[in-house]
Coordinates of C-alpha atoms and ligand atoms in Angstrom, one line a residue:
X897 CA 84.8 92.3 140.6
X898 CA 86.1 91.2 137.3
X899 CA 87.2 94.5 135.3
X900 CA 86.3 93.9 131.3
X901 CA 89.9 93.3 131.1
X902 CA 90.0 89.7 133.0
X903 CA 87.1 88.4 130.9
X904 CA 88.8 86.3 129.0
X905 CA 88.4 83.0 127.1
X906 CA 87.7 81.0 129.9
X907 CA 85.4 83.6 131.5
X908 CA 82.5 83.5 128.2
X909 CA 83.1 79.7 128.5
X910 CA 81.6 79.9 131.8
X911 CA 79.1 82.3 131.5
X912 CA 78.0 80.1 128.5
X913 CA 77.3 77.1 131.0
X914 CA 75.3 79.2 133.6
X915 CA 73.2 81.0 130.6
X916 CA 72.6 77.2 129.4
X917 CA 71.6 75.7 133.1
X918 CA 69.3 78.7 133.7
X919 CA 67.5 78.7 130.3
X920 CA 67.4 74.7 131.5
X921 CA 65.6 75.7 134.6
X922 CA 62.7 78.2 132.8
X923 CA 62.1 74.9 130.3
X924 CA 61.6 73.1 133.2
X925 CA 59.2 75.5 135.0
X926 CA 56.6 76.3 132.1
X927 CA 57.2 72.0 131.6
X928 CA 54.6 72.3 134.5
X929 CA 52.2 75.1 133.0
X930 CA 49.2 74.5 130.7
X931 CA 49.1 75.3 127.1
X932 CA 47.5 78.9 127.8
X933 CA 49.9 80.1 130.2
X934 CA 52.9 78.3 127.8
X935 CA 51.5 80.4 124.7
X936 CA 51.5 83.6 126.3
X937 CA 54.5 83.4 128.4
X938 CA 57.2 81.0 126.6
X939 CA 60.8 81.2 128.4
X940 CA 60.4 85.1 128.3
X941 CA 59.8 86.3 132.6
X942 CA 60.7 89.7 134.9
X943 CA 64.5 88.6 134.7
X944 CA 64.7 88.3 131.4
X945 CA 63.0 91.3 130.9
X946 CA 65.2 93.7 133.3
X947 CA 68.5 91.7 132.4
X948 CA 68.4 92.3 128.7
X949 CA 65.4 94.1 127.8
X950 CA 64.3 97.4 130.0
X951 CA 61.7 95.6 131.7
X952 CA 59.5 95.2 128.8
X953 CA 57.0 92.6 129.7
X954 CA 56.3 92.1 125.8
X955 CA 59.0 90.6 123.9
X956 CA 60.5 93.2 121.8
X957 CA 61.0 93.4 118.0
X958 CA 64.9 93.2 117.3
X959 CA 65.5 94.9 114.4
X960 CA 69.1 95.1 114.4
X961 CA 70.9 93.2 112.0
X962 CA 74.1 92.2 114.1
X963 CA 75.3 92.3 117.8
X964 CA 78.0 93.7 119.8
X965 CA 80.8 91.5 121.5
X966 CA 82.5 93.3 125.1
X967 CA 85.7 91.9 123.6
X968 CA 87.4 89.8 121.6
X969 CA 87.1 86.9 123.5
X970 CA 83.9 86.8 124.0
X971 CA 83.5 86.7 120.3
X972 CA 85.4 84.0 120.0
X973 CA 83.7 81.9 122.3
X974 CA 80.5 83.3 120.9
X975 CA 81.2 82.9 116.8
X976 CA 82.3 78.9 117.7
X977 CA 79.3 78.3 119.0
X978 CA 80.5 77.6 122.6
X979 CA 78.1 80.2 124.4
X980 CA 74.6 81.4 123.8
X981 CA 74.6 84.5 121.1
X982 CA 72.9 85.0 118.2
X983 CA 75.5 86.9 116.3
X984 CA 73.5 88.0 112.8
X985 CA 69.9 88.2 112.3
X986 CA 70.3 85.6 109.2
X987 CA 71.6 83.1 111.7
X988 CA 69.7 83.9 114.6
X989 CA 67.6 87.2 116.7
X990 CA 66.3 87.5 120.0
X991 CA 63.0 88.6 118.5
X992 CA 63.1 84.5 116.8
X993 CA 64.7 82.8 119.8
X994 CA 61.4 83.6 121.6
X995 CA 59.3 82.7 119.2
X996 CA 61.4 79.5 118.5
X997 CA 61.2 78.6 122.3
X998 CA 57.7 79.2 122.9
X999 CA 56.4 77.3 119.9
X1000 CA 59.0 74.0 120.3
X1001 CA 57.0 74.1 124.2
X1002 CA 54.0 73.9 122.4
X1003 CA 54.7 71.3 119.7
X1004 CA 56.0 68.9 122.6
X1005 CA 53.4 69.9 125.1
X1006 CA 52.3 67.0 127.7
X1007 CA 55.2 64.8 126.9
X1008 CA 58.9 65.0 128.3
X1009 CA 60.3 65.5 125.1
X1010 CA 62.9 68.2 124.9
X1011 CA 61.8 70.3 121.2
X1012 CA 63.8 72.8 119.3
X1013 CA 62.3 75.1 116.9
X1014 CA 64.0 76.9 114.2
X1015 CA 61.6 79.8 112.3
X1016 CA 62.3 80.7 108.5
X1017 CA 60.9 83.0 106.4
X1018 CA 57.7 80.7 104.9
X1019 CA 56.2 77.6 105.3
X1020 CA 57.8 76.2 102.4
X1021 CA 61.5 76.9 103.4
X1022 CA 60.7 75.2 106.3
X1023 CA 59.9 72.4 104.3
X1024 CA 63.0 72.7 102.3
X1025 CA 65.2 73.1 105.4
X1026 CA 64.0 70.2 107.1
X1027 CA 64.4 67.3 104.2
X1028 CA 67.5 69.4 102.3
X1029 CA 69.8 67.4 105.0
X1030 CA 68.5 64.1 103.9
X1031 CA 69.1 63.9 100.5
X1032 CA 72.8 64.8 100.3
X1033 CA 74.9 62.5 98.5
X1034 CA 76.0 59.3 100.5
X1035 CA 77.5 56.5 98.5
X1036 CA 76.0 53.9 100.3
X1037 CA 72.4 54.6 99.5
X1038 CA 73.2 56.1 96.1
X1039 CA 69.7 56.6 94.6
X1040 CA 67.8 58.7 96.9
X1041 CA 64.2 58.2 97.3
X1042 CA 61.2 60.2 99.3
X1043 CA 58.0 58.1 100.1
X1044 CA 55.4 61.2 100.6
X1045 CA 51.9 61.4 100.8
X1046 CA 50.1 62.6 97.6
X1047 CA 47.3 64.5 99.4
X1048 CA 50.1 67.6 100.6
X1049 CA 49.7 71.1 99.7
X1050 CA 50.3 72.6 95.9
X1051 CA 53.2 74.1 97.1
X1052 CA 54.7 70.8 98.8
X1053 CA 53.7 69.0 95.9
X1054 CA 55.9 71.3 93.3
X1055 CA 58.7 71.5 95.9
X1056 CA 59.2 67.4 95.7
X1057 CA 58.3 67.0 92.0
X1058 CA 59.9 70.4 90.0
X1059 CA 62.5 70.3 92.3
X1060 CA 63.4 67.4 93.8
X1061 CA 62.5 65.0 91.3
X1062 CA 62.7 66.8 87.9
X1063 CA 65.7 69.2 88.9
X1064 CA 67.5 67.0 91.2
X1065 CA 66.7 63.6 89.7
X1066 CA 65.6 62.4 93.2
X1067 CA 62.3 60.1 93.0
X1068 CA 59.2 60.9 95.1
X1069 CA 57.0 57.9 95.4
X1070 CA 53.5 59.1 95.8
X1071 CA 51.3 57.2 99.0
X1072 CA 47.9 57.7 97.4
X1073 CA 45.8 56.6 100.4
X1074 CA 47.6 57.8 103.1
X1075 CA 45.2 56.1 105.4
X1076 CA 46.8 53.0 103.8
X1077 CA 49.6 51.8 106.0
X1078 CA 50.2 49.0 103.3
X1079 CA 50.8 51.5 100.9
X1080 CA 53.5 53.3 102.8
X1081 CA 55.2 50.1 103.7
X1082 CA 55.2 48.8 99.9
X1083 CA 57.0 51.7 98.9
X1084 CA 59.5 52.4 101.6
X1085 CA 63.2 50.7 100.8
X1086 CA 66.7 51.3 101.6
X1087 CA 67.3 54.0 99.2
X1088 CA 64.0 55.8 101.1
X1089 CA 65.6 59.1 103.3
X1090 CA 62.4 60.1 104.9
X1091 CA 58.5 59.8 104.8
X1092 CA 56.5 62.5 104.6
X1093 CA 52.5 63.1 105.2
X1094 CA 50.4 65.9 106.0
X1095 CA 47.8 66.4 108.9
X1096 CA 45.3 66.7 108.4
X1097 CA 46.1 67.3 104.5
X1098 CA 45.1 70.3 102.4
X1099 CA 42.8 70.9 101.1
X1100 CA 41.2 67.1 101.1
X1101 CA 41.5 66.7 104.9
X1102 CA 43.5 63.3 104.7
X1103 CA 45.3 61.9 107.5
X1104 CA 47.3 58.8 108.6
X1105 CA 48.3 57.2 111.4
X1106 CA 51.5 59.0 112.5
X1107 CA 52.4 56.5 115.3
X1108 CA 52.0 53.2 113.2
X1109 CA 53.8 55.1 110.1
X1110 CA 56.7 56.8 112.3
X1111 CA 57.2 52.8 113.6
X1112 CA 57.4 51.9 109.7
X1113 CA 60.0 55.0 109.5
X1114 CA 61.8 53.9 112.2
X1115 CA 62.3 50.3 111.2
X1116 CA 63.7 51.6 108.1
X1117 CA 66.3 53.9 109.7
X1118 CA 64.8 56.8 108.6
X1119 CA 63.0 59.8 110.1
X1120 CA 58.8 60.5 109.8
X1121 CA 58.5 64.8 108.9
X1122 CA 55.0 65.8 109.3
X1123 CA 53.4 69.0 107.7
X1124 CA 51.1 69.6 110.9
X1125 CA 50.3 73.0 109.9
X1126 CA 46.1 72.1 109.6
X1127 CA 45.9 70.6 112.9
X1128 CA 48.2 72.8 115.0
X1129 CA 50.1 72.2 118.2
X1130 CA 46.3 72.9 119.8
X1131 CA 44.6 69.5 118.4
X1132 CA 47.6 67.3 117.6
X1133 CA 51.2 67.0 118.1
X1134 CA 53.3 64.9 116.5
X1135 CA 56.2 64.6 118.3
X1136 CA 54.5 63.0 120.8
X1137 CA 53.4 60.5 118.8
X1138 CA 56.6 59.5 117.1
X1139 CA 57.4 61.7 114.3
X1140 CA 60.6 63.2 114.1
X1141 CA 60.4 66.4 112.7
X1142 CA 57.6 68.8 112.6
X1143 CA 56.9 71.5 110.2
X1144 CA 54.5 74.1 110.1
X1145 CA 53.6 76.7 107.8
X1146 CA 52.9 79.5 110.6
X1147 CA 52.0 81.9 108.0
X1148 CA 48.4 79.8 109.0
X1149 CA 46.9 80.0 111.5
X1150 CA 49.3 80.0 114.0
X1151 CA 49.2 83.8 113.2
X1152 CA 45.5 83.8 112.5
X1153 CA 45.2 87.6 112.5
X1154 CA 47.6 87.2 108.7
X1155 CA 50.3 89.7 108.9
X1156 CA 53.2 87.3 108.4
X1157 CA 54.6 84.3 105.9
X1158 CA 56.7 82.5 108.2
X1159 CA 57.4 78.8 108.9
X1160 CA 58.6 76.1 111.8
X1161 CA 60.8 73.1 111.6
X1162 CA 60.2 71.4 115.3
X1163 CA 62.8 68.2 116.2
X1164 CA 63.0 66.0 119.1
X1165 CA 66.2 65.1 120.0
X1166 CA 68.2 61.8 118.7
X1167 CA 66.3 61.6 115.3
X1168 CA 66.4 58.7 113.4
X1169 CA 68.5 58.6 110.6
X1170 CA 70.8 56.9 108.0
X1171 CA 72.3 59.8 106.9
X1172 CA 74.0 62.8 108.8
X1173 CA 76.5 63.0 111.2
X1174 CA 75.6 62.4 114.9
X1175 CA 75.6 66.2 115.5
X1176 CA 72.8 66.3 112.7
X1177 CA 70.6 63.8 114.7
X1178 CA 70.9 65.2 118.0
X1179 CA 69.4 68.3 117.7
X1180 CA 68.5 68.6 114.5
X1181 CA 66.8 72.0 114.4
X1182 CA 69.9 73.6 116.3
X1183 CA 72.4 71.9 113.9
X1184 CA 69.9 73.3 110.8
X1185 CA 70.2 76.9 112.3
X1186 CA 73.8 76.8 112.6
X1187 CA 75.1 75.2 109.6
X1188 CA 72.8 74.8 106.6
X1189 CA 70.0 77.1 107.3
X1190 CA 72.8 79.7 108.4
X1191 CA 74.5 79.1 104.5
X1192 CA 71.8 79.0 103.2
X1193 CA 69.9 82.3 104.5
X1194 CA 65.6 82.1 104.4
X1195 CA 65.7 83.8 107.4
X1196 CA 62.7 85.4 108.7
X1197 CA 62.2 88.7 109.6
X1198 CA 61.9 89.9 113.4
X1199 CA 58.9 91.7 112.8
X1200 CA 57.4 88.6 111.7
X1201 CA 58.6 86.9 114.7
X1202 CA 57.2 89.2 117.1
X1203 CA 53.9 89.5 115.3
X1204 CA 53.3 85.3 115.5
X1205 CA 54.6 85.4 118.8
X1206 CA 51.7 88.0 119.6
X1207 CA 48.7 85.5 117.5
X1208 CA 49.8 82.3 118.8
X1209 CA 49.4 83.4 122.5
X1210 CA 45.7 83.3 121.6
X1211 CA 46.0 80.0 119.5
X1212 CA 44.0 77.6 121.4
X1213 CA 41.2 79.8 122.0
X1214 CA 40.8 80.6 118.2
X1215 CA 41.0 76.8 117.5
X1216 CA 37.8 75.8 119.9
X1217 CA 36.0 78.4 118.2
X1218 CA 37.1 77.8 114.6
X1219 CA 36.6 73.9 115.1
X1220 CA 32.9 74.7 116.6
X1221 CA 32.1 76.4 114.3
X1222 CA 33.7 74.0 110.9
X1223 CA 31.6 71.5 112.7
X1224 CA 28.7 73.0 112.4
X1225 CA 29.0 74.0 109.4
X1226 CA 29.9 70.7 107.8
X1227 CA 26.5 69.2 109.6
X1228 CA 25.0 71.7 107.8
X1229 CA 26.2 71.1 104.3
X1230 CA 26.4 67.5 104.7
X1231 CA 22.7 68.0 104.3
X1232 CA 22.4 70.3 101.8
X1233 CA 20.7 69.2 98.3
X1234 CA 23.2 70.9 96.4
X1235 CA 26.0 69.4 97.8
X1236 CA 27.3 66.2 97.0
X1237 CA 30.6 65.7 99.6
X1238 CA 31.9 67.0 102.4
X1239 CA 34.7 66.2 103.2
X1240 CA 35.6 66.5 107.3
X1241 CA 37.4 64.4 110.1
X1242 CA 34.5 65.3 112.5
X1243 CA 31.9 63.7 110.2
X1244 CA 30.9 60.1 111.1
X1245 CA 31.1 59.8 107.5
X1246 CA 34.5 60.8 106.8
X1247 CA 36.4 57.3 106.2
X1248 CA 38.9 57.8 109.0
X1249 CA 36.8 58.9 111.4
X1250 CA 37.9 56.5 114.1
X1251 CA 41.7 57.6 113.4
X1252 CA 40.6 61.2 113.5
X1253 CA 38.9 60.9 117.1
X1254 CA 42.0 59.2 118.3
X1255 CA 44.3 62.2 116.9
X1256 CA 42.4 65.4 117.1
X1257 CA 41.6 66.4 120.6
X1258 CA 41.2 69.8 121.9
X1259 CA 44.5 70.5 124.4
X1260 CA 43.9 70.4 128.1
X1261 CA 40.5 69.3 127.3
X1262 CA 40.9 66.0 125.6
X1263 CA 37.3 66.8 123.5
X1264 CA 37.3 65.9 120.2
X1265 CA 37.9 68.5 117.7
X1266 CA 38.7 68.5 114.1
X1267 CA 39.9 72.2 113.0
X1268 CA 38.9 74.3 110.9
X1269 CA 39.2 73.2 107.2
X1270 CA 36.8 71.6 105.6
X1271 CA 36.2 70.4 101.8
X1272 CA 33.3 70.4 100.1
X1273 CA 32.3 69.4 96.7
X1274 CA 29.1 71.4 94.7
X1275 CA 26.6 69.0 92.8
X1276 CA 27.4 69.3 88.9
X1277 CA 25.3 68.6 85.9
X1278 CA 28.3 66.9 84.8
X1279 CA 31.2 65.3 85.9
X1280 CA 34.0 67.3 86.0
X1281 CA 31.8 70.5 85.6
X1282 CA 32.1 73.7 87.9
X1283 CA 29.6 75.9 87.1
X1284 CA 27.8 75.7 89.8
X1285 CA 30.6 75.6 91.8
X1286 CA 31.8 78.9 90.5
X1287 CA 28.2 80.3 90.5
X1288 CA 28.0 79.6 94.7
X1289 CA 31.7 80.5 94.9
X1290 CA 31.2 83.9 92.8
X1291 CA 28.2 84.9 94.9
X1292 CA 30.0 84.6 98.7
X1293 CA 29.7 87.9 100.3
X1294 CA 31.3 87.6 103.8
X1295 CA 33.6 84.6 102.8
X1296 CA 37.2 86.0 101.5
X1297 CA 37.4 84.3 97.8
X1298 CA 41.6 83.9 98.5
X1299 CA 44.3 81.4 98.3
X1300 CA 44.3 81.3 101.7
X1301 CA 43.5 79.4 105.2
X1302 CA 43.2 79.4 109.1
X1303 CA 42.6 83.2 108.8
X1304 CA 40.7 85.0 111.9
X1305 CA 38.6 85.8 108.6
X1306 CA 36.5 83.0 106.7
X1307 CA 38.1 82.3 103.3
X1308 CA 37.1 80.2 100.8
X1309 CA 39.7 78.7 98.0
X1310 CA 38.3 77.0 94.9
X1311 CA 42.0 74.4 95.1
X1312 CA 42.1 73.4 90.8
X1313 CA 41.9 76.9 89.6
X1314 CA 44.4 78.1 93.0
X1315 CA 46.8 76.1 95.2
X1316 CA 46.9 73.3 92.8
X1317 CA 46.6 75.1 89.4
X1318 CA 50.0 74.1 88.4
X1319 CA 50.5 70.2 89.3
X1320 CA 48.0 69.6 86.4
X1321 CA 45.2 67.2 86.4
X1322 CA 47.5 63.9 87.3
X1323 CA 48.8 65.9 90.2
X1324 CA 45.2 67.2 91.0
X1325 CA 44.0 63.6 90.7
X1326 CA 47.0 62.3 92.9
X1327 CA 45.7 64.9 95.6
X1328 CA 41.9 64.2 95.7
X1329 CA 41.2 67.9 94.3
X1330 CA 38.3 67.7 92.0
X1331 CA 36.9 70.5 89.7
X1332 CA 34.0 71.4 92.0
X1333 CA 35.9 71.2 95.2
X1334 CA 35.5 74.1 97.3
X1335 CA 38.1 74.7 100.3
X1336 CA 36.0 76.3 103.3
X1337 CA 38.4 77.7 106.4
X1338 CA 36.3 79.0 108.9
X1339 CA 37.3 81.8 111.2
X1340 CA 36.3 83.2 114.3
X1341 CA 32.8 85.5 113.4
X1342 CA 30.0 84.4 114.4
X1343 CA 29.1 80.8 113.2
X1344 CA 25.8 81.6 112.7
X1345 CA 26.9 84.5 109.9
X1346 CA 29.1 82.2 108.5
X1347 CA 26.6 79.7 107.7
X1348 CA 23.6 82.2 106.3
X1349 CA 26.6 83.8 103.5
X1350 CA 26.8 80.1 102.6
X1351 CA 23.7 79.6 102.3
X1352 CA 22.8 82.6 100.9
X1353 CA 25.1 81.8 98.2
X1354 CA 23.7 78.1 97.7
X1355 CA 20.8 79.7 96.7
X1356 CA 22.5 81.7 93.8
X1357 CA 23.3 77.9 92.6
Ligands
PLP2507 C1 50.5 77.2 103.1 C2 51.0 75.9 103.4 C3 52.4 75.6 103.3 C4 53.3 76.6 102.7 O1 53.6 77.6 103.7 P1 54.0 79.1 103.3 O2 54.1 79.7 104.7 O3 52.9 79.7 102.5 O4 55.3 79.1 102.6 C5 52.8 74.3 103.6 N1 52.0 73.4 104.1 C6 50.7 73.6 104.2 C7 49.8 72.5 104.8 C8 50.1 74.9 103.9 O5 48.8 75.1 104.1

């Protein structure tokens, strides 16, 4: 028996390797499980639970702030990196580590690909943390460019153009029909450090072909990041399909039940990339979390972990019945006189249609689901007019009028006067969002309530 004395250096070196093979060995067991039993279980099992955490079969909420080393060898090996720790809860927590591990299973589920997940405090941190590395300065490619899809969120939208572009001096060149692989192609060049889309996009439900536009990425050098948070891991996953990077704005509905902001950035291993060292592109979310995400600090809370841990063991379930139901729904308005659009990849009329059946399949079921966003647009007297669009969106009753989407709650979000209030009517234009556009997420009540408030508020039009 080693006495704390004798463990020294050499000793945390070693226990390092065995904590590495055995977390190897619980990747490669729930490799073999179904999404379901992935969500509500992750890497978390009875030995973790009686080794570090008094048998509690939930994962617990960690809200210390720092952890204790035996010795001072151990926190040597354990501040270089060169054993599994998590130090500081602005670097790391055990409450995030399972959170972090259960979601990369599910963003990589039913491929071999080896994911890591790093959480942050929002969506659009995440954002920030996964393209921050890409545009540092390089002499060799000396005037850095983004290709992105126009149709992203508000938020997205300010982030490249306030401040990347007019803070940073760092063009964004704007793919207008993301659908359009031509379009992404004329744009890229070898000043490009990434391409960026959304899918589906929100609030306009745009997508693109992620496997034909990560080969255009690739055959630049440069990485495809996706903004999957719409779709979730449930009906597509990128990864699989040749993206890079991942992000997700979890604050969605991977925690349906809304009682956390809270965001993803999900990496394969061996990215492609011009820039960054070789560290950068092996594991990219691991090397975020230690370096730049680490000096940089939007660290989530472990509350927050916890609580998204809990809603996204239910995730798949709450997507069949919010897809259901938005399908349904969009039928239904499709043939309503007082509409004039609706916008929704499950509609034979949607222009991608095709592209959307190929995508958007429910998981372990392989039936075609779209989620549960839709976009609708009110008939007007005039164009650009939204008074009636105001008069049905003023007279909702069980609809949530909020800024807000893939809630266990239905909410509606009128996108000009909201989300995309501040990009102005160029940036509106540039992302489909029209006066009388009315945002519809559906959540989980019955679809047959959901569908008389709507119509009961048509009525009021
Ligand atoms: C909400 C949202 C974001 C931003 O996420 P936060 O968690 O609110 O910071 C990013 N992308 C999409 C598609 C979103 O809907």
């Amino acid at each position: 028996m080693k006495t704390n004395e004798d463990k020294d250096f050499n000793y945390w070196i070693e226990k390092g390797k065995e904590m590495v093979a055995e977390r190897r060995q619980r990747i490669a067991r729930a490799k073999k499980w179904k999404f379901d039993t992935v969500a509500t279980h992750g890497l978390y099992d009875l030995n973790q639970a009686l080794t570090w955490n008094n048998g509690s079969i939930m994962e617990p909420a960690y809200l210390t702030p720092a952890q204790a080393y035996l010795n001072s060898a151990e926190m040597e090996v354990a501040l270089s990196y060169q054993m599994p720790n998590w130090c500081y809860s602005r670097i790391a927590n055990p409450s995030s580590f399972f959170l972090e591990e259960a979601s990369a299973l599910l963003e990589t589920y039913g491929s071999d690909i080896q994911g890591t997940c790093l959480a942050t405090a929002s969506g659009i941190s995440a954002i920030r943390t996964a393209t921050d590395p890409f545009l540092v300065k390089d002499g060799n490619f000396p005037k850095p460019n983004i290709v992105s899809s126009a149709k992203v969120y508000g938020g997205t939208f300010q982030q490249f153009r306030v401040r990347r572009h007019i803070e940073q001096g760092i063009e964004v060149r704007w793919v207008k029909e993301p659908e359009n692989l031509g379009e992404w192609a004329s744009m890229i060049d070898e000043n490009t450090r990434f391409v960026y889309g959304e899918f589906p996009s929100n609030p306009s439900v745009a997508i693109f072909d992620i496997s034909e536009v990560a080969k255009l990425a690739h055959e630049n050098g440069i990485p495809l990041i996706v903004d999957s948070t719409c779709a979730s891991p449930v009906l597509t996953r990128p990864l699989t399909l040749g993206a890079d990077i991942v992000v997700h704005s979890a604050s969605k509905v991977i925690s349906g039940s809304g009682t956390s902001i809270i965001g993803f950035v999900i990496s394969k291993m061996n990215i492609t990339s011009k820039i960054g060292t070789d560290e950068m592109k092996e594991d990219f979310a691991a090397w975020a979390k230690f370096w730049p995400f680490r000096d940089n600090g939007p660290a989530l809370h472990s509350m927050a972990a916890i609580l998204t841990l809990n809603d996204m063991r239910t995730l798949r379930m709450r997507m069949e019945q919010m897809s259901n139901s938005t399908l349904a729904l969009a039928r239904y308005l499709e043939k309503h006189p007082k509409i004039d659009r609706v916008h929704y990849p499950g509609l034979e009329s949607y222009p991608a249609y095709n592209l959307a059946k190929k995508y958007m399949k429910l998981v372990d079921s392989g039936e075609n689901m779209f989620g549960f966003m839709l976009a609708v647009e009110i008939k007007e007297d005039t164009p650009g007019a939204s008074t009636n669009t105001r008069k049905f969106y003023d007279a909702l009753q069980l609809a949530w009028r909020a800024a807000d989407l893939g809630r266990v709650k239905t909410v509606a979000t009128l996108n000009a006067i909201s989300t995309h209030q501040q990009q102005g009517e160029e940036g509106r234009a540039l992302a489909a969002v029209k006066p009388n556009t009315c945002r519809i997420a559906c959540g989980v009540e019955h679809v047959d309530d959901i569908i008389d408030d709507i119509e009961q508020a048509l009525r009021k039009v």
